[in-house]
Short mmCIF file of C-alpha atoms in Angstrom, two decimals:
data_model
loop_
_atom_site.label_atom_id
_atom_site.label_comp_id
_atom_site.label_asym_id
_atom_site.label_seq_id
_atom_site.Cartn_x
_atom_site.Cartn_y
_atom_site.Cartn_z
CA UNK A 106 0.00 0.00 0.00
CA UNK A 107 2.98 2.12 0.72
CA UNK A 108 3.56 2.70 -3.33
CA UNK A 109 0.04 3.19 -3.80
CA UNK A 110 -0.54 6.05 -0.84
CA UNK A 111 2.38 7.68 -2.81
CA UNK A 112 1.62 8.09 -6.52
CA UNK A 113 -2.46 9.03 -4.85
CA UNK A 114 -0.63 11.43 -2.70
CA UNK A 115 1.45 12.75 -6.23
CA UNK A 116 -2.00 12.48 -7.83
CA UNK A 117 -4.11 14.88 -5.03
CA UNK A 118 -1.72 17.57 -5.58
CA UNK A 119 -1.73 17.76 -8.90
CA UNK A 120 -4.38 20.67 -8.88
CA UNK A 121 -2.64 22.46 -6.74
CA UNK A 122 1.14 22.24 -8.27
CA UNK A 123 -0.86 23.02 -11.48
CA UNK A 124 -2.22 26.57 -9.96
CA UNK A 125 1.08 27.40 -8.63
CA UNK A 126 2.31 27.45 -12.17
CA UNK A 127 -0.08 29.54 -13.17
CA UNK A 128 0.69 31.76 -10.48
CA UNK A 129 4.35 31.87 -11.14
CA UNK A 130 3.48 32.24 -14.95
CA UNK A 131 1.30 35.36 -13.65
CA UNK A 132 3.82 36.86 -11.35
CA UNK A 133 7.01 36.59 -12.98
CA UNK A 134 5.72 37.88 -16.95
CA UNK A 135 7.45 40.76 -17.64
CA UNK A 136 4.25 41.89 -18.87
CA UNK A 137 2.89 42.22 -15.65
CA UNK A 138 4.34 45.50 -14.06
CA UNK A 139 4.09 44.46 -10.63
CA UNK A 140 6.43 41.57 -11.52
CA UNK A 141 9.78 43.59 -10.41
CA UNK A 142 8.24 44.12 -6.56
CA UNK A 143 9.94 42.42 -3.71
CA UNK A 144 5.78 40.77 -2.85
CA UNK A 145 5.69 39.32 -6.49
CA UNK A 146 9.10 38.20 -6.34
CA UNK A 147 9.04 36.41 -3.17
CA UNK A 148 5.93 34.68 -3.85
CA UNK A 149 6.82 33.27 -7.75
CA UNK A 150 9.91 32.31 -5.53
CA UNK A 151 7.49 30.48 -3.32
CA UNK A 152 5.52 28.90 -5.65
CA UNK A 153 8.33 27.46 -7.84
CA UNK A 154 9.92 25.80 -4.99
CA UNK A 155 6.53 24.19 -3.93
CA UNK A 156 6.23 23.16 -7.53
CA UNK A 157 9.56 21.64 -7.86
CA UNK A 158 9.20 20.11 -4.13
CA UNK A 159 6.05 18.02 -5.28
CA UNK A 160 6.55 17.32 -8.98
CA UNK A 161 7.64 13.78 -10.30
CA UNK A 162 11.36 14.06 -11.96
CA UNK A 163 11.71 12.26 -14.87
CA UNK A 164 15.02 10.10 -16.56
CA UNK A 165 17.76 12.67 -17.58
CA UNK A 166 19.85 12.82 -19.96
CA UNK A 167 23.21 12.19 -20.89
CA UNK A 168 23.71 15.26 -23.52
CA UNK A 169 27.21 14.72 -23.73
CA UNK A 170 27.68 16.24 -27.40
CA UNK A 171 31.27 16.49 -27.74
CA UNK A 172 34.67 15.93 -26.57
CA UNK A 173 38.09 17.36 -26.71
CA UNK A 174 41.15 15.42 -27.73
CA UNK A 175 44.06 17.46 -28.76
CA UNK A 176 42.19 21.07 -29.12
CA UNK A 177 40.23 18.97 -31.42
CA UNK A 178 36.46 18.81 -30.88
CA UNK A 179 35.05 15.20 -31.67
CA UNK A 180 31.23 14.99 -31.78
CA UNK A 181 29.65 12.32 -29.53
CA UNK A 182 27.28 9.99 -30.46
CA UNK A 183 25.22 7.74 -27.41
CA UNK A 184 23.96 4.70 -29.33
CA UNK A 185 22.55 1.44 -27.74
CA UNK A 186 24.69 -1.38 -28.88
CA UNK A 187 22.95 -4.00 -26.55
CA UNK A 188 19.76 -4.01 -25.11
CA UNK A 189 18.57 -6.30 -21.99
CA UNK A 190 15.24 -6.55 -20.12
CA UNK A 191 16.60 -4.59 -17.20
CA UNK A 192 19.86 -2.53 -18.73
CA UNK A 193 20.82 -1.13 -22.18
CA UNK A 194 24.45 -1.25 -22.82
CA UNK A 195 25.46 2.27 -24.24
CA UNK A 196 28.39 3.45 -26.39
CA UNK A 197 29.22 7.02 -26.59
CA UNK A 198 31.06 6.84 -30.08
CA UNK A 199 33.65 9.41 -30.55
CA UNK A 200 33.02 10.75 -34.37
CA UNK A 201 36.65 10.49 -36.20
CA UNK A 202 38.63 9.05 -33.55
CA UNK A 203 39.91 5.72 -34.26
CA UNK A 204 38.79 2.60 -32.51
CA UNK A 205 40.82 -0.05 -33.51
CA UNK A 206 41.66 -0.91 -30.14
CA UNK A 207 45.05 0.84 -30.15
CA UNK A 208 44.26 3.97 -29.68
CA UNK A 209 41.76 3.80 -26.92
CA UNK A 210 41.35 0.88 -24.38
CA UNK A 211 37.79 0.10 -24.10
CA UNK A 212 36.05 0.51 -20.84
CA UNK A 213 32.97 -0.63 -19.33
CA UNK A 214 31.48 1.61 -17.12
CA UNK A 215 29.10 -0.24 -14.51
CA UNK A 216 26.31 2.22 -12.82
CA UNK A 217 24.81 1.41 -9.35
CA UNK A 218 21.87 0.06 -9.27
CA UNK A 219 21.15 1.81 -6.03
CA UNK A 220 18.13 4.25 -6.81
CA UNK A 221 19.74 7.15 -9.29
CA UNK A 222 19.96 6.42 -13.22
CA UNK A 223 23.57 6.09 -14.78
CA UNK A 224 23.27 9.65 -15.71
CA UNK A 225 24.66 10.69 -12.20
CA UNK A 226 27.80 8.99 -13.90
CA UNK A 227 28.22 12.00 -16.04
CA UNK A 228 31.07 13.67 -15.35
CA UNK A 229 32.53 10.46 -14.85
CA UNK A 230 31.75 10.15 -18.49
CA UNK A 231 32.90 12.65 -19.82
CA UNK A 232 36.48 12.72 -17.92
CA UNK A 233 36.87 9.39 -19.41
CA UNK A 234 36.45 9.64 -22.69
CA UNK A 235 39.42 11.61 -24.11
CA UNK A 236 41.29 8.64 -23.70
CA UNK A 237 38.60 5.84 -23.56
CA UNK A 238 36.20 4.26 -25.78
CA UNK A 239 33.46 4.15 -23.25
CA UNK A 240 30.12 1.93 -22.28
CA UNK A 241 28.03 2.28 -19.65
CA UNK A 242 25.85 -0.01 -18.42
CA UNK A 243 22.45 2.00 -18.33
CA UNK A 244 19.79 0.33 -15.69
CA UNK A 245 16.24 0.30 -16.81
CA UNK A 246 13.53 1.30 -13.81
CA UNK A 247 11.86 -1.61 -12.11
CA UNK A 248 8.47 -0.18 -12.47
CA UNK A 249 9.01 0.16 -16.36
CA UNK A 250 9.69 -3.52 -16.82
CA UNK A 251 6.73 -5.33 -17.65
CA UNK A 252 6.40 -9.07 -15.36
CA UNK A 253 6.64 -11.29 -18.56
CA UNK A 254 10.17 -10.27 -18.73
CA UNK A 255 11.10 -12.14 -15.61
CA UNK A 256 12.82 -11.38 -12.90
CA UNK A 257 16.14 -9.68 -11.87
CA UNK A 258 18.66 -10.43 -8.89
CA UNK A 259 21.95 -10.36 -7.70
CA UNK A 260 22.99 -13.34 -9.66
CA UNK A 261 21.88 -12.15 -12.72
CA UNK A 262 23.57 -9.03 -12.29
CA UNK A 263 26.14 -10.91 -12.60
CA UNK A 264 25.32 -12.29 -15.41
CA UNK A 265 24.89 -9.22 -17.05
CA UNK A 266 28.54 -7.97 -16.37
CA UNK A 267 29.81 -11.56 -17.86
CA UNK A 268 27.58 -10.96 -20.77
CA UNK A 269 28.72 -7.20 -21.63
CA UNK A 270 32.54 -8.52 -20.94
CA UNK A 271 32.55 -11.15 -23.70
CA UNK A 272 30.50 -8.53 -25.62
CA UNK A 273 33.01 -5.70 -25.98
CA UNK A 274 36.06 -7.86 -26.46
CA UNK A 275 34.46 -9.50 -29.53
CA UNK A 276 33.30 -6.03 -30.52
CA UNK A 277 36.85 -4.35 -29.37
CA UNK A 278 39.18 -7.13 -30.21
CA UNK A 279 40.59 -6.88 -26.95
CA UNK A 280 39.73 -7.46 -22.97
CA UNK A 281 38.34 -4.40 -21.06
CA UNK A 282 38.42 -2.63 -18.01
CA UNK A 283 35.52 -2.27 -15.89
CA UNK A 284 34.92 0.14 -13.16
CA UNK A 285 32.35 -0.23 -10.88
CA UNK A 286 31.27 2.44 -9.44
CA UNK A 287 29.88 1.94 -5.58
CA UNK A 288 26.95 -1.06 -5.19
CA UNK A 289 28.37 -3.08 -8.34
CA UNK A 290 31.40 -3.85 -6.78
CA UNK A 291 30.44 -6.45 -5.57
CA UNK A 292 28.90 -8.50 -8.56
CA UNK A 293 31.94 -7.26 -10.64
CA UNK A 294 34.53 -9.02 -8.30
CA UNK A 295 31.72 -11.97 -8.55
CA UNK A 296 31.74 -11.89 -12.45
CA UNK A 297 35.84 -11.29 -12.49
CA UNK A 298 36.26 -14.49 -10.39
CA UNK A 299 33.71 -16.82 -12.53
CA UNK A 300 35.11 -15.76 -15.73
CA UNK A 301 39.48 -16.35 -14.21
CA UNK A 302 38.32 -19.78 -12.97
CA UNK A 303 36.90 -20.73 -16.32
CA UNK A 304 40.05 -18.90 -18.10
CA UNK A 305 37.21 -17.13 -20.02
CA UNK A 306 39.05 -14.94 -23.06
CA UNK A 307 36.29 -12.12 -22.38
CA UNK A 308 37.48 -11.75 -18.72
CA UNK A 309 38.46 -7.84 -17.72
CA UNK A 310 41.99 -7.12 -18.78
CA UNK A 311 41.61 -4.99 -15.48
CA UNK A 312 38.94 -3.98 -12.84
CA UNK A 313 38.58 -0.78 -10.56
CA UNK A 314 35.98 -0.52 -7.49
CA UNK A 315 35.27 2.55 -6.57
CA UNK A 316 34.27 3.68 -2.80
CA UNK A 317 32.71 -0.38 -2.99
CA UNK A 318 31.06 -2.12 -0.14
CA UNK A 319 33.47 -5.33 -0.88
CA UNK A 320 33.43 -5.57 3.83
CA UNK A 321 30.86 -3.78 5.02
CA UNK A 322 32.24 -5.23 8.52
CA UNK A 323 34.77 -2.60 7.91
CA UNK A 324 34.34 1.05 9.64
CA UNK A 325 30.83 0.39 9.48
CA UNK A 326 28.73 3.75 8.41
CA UNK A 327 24.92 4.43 8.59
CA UNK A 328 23.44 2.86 6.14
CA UNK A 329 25.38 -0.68 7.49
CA UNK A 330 24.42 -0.36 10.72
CA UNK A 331 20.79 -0.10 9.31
CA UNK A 332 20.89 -3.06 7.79
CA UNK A 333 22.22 -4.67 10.55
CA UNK A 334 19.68 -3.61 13.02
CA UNK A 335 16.83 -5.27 11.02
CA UNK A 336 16.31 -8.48 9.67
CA UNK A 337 15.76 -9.47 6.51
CA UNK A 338 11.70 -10.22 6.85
CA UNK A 339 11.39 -6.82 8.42
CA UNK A 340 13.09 -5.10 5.14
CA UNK A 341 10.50 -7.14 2.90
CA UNK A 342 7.55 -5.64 5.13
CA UNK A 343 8.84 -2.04 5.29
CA UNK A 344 10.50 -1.84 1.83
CA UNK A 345 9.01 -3.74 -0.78
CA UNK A 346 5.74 -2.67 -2.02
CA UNK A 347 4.14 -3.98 -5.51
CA UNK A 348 4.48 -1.49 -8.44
CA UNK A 349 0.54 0.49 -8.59
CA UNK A 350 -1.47 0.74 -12.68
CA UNK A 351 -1.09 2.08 -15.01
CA UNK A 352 2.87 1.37 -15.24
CA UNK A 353 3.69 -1.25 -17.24
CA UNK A 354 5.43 -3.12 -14.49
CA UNK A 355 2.36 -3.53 -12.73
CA UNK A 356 2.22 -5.58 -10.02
CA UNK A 357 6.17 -6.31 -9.47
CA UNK A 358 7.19 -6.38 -6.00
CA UNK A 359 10.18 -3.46 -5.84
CA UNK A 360 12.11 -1.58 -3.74
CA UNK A 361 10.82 2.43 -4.83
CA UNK A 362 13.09 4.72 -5.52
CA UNK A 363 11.62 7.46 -3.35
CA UNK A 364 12.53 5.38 -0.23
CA UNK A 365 15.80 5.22 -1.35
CA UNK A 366 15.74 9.04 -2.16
CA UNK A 367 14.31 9.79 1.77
CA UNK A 368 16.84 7.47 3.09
CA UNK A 369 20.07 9.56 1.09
CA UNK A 370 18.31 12.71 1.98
CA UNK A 371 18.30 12.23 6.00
CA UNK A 372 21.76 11.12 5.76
CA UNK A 373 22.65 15.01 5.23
CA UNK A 374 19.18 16.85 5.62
CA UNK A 375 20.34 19.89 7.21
CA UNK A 376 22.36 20.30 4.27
CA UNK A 377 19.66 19.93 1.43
CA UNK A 378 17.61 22.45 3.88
CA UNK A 379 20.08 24.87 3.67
CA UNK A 380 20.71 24.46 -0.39
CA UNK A 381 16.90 25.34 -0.45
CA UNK A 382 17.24 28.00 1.42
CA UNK A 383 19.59 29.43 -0.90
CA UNK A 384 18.06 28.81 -3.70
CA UNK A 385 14.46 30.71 -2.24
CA UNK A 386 16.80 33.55 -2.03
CA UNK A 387 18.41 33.54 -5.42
CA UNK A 388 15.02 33.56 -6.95
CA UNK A 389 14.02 36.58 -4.91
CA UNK A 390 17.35 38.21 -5.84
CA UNK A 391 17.03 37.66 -9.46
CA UNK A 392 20.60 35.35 -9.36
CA UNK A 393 19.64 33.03 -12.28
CA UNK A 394 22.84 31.26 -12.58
CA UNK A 395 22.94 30.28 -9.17
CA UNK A 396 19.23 29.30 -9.49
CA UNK A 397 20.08 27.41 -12.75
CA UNK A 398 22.95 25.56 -10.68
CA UNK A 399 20.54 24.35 -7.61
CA UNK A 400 17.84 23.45 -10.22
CA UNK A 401 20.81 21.54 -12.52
CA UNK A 402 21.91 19.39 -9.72
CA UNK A 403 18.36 18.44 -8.01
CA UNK A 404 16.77 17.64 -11.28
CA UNK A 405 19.76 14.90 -11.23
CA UNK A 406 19.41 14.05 -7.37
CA UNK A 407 15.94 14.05 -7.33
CA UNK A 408 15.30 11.56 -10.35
CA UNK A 409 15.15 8.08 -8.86
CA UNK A 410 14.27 4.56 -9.95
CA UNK A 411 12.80 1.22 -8.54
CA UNK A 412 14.73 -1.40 -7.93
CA UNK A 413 13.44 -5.41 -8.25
CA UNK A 414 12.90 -7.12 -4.80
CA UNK A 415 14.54 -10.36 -5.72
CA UNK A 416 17.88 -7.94 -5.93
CA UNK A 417 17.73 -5.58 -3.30
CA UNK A 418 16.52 -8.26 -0.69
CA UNK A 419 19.53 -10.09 -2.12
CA UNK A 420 21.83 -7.47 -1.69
CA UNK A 421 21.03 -6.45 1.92
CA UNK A 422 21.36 -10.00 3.01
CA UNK A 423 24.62 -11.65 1.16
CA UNK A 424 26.34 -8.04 1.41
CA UNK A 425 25.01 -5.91 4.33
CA UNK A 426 24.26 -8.99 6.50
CA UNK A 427 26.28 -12.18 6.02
CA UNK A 428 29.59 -10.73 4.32
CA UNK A 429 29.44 -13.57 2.26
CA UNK A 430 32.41 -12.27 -0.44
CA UNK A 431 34.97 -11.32 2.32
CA UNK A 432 34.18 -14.39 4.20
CA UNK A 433 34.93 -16.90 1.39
CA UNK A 434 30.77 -17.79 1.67
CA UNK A 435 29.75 -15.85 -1.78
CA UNK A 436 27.66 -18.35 -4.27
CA UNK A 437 26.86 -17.79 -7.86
CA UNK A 438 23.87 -20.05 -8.71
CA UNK A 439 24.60 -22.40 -6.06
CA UNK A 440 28.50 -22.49 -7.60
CA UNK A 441 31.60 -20.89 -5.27
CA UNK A 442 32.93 -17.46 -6.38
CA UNK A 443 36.68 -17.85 -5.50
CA UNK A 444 38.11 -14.58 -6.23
CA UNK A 445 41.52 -16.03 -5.39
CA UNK A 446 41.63 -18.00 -9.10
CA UNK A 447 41.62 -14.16 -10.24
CA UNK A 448 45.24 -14.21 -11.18
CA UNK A 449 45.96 -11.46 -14.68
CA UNK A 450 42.42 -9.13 -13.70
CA UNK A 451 44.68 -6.29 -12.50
CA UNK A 452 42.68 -4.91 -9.51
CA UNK A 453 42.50 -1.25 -8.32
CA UNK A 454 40.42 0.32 -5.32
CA UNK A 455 39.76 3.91 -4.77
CA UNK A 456 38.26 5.39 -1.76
CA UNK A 457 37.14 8.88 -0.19
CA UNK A 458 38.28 10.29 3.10
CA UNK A 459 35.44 11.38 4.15
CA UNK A 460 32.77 8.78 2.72
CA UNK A 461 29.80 8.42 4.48
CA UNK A 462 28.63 5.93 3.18
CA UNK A 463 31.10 3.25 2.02
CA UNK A 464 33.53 3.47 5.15
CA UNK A 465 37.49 3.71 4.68
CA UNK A 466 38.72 0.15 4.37
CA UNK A 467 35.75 -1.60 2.57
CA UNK A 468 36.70 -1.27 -0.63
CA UNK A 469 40.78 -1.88 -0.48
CA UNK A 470 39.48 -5.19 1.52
CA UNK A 471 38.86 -6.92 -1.92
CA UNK A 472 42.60 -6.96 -2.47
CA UNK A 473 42.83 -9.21 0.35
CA UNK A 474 40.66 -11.27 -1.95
CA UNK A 475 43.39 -11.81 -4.50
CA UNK A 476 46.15 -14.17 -3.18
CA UNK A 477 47.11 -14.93 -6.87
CA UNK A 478 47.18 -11.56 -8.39
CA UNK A 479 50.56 -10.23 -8.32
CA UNK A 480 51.31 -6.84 -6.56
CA UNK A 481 52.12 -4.99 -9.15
CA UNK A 482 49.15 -5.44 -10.93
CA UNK A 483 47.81 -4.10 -7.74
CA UNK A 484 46.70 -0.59 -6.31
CA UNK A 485 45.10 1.56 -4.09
CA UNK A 486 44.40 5.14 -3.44
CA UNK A 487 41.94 6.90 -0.48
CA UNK A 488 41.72 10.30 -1.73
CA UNK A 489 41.83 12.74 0.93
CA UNK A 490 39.00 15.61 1.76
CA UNK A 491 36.43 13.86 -0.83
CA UNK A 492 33.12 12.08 0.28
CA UNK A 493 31.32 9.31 -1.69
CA UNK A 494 30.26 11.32 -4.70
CA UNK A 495 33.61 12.76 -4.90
CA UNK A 496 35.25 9.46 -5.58
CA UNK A 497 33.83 9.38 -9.09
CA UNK A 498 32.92 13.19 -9.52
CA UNK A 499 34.17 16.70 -9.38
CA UNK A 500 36.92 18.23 -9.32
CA UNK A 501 39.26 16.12 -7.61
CA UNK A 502 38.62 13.47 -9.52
CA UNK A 503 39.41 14.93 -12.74
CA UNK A 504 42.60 16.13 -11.39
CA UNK A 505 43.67 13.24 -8.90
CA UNK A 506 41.82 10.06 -9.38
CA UNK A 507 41.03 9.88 -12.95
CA UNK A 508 44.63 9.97 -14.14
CA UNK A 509 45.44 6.99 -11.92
CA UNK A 510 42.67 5.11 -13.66
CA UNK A 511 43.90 5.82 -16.74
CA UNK A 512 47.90 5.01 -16.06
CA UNK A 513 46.35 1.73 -14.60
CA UNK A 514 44.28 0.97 -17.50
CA UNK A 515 46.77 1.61 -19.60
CA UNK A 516 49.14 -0.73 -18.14
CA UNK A 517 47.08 -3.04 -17.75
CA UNK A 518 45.82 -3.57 -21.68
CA UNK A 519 45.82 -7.06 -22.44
CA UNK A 520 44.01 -8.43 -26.03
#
């Protein structure tokens, strides 16, 4: 009932986010002289933030048109080149660069399936590809994902990764790095290990987890503890609701992607309160591009997807609860992952100072994992001052963490 209370609660306000748009529209026309007083002002200010605090935020987009290599602008082209009941593999295709393979190691980019779309990967995009011919995996919303189409869990996440592997090294004519950024590094290590055991030729030439919950026993943040403190049964009662009509995943049980949403949002609330705050006052000031900013970064945050049950229930337990990877325990359709038969998957592990979310530790614990991989084709790096967006965003990353990925990758090629 919880979904349902939600999208009638959307529905009931409708009218009224409807006729604060019309009284923005009124108020802020610079045909209407009154438009330039401090009362008209103050309440268009009002009424857009009640508008954008109560309307439903739809999939971004990528709109990453071009890239610079050399002072030389190269149009970009995003173009599905394979699609999958739950995730569409996309290429961003770098007009008149070559891609041969030896110009630009191929890299598969793996989103977190964790409540945001891929687009939050972005910038992480677009620092990439100068020197990259890069795929991202693209996760399609639960609720959009009709029942006939099965389900979708941790296993065949999995799957997936395996699937997209062997994919791009046919396509590429050589092995590719992954990087999984946050949740995914766990079913990466899981697909790495499969594919070394069974000396599979699409296998990563090298793998990166980034600010990855690989020991969540590890300086143990909120959002473990939580998981922690409840069992299993009490996270299918609270969390899992059955998606409402008309979408055309009716009636699959999912984990929405507003709970997920309220649950990053508490994490740092006074902090959202006060970037509101702001932003009320740069409308009433007239400061568009600060405005433009606050709205360009919340239309991002705010536009969350559902995730299947079968996965997320999954997840909590064999990651959050059991530590099944770090503890030698991890299964893959009833077979043993074994992460220590990865022996040529060069491994690195970047972290954030100041993450909140994955603690310091969690994610360098996988190269504990890795017995058989030699050291140098080993690394890690905690990047100081950054939190867990920072570890694949901003501006340390482009200056500090993204050239290590590239060095590594680079080192690391292997056809």
């Amino acid at each position: 009932m919880l979904y349902h209370a939600y999208e009638l609660t959307h529905a009931a306000i409708g009218p009224m986010r409807a006729a604060a748009r019309l009284g923005r529209y009124a108020l802020s026309n610079p045909l209407n002289p009154a438009s330039v007083t401090l009362p008209a002002r103050t309440t268009a200010a009002a009424l857009e933030m009640f508008v954008n605090a109560t309307r439903r935020y739809g999939k971004p987009e990528f709109g990453i048109e071009e890239v610079e290599i050399d002072d030389v602008a190269h149009a970009v082209v995003e173009t599905v080149v394979l699609e999958k009941p739950f995730c569409e593999l996309l290429h961003f295709r770098r007009e008149g660069v070559r891609t041969n393979g030896h110009s630009s190691p191929p890299v598969l980019i793996v989103a977190p399936m964790s409540g945001h779309f891929a687009t939050l990967l972005r910038g992480t995009v677009e620092a990439m590809l100068p020197e990259h011919e890069v795929y991202v995996t693209d996760w399609t919303d639960a609720r959009e994902v009709p029942l006939s189409d099965g389900s979708f869990d941790l296993d065949d996440y999995a799957d997936y990764i395996i699937e997209f592997c062997r994919f791009l090294t046919e396509r590429t004519g050589e092995r590719p790095a992954v990087m999984a950024v946050c949740q995914p590094g766990v079913p990466v290590m899981v697909a790495a290990s499969l594919m070394a055991e069974d000396d599979d030729p699409g296998r990563p030439a090298s793998m990166i987890l980034m600010g990855s919950p690989i020991d969540t026993r590890i300086n143990a943040t909120e959002p473990n503890r939580l998981a922690e403190q409840h069992s299993l049964a009490w996270f299918e009662q609270n969390a899992i609701s059955p998606v409402p009509w008309p979408n055309p995943g009716f009636l699959r049980r999912v984990y929405p992607g507003f709970l997920q949403l309220s649950g990053f949002m508490s994490m740092n609330l006074d902090r959202h309160v006060d970037a509101h705050v702001d932003q009320f006052r740069h409308l009433v000031q007239g400061d568009g591009d600060s405005a433009a900013a606050h709205r360009a970064f919340y239309d991002e945050y705010l536009a969350v997807m559902d995730l299947t049950a079968e996965f997320y229930l999954q997840t909590v337990e064999t990651v959050f609860q059991k530590h099944l990877l770090p503890l030698g325990q991890f299964t893959h359709r009833g077979r043993p992952v074994r992460p220590e038969a990865i022996a040529d998957v060069a491994t690195m592990t970047l972290e954030g100072e100041k993450d909140d979310i994955t603690g310091r530790g969690q994610t360098h614990a996988a190269l504990e994992l890795l017995p058989a991989l030699p050291d140098a084709k080993k690394a890690g790096w905690t990047q100081p001052t950054v939190g867990h967006y920072g570890v694949f965003n901003g501006s340390r990353f482009r200056r500090h963490i993204q050239p290590r990925m590239r060095d590594f990758i680079a080192a690391n090629r292997a056809g």
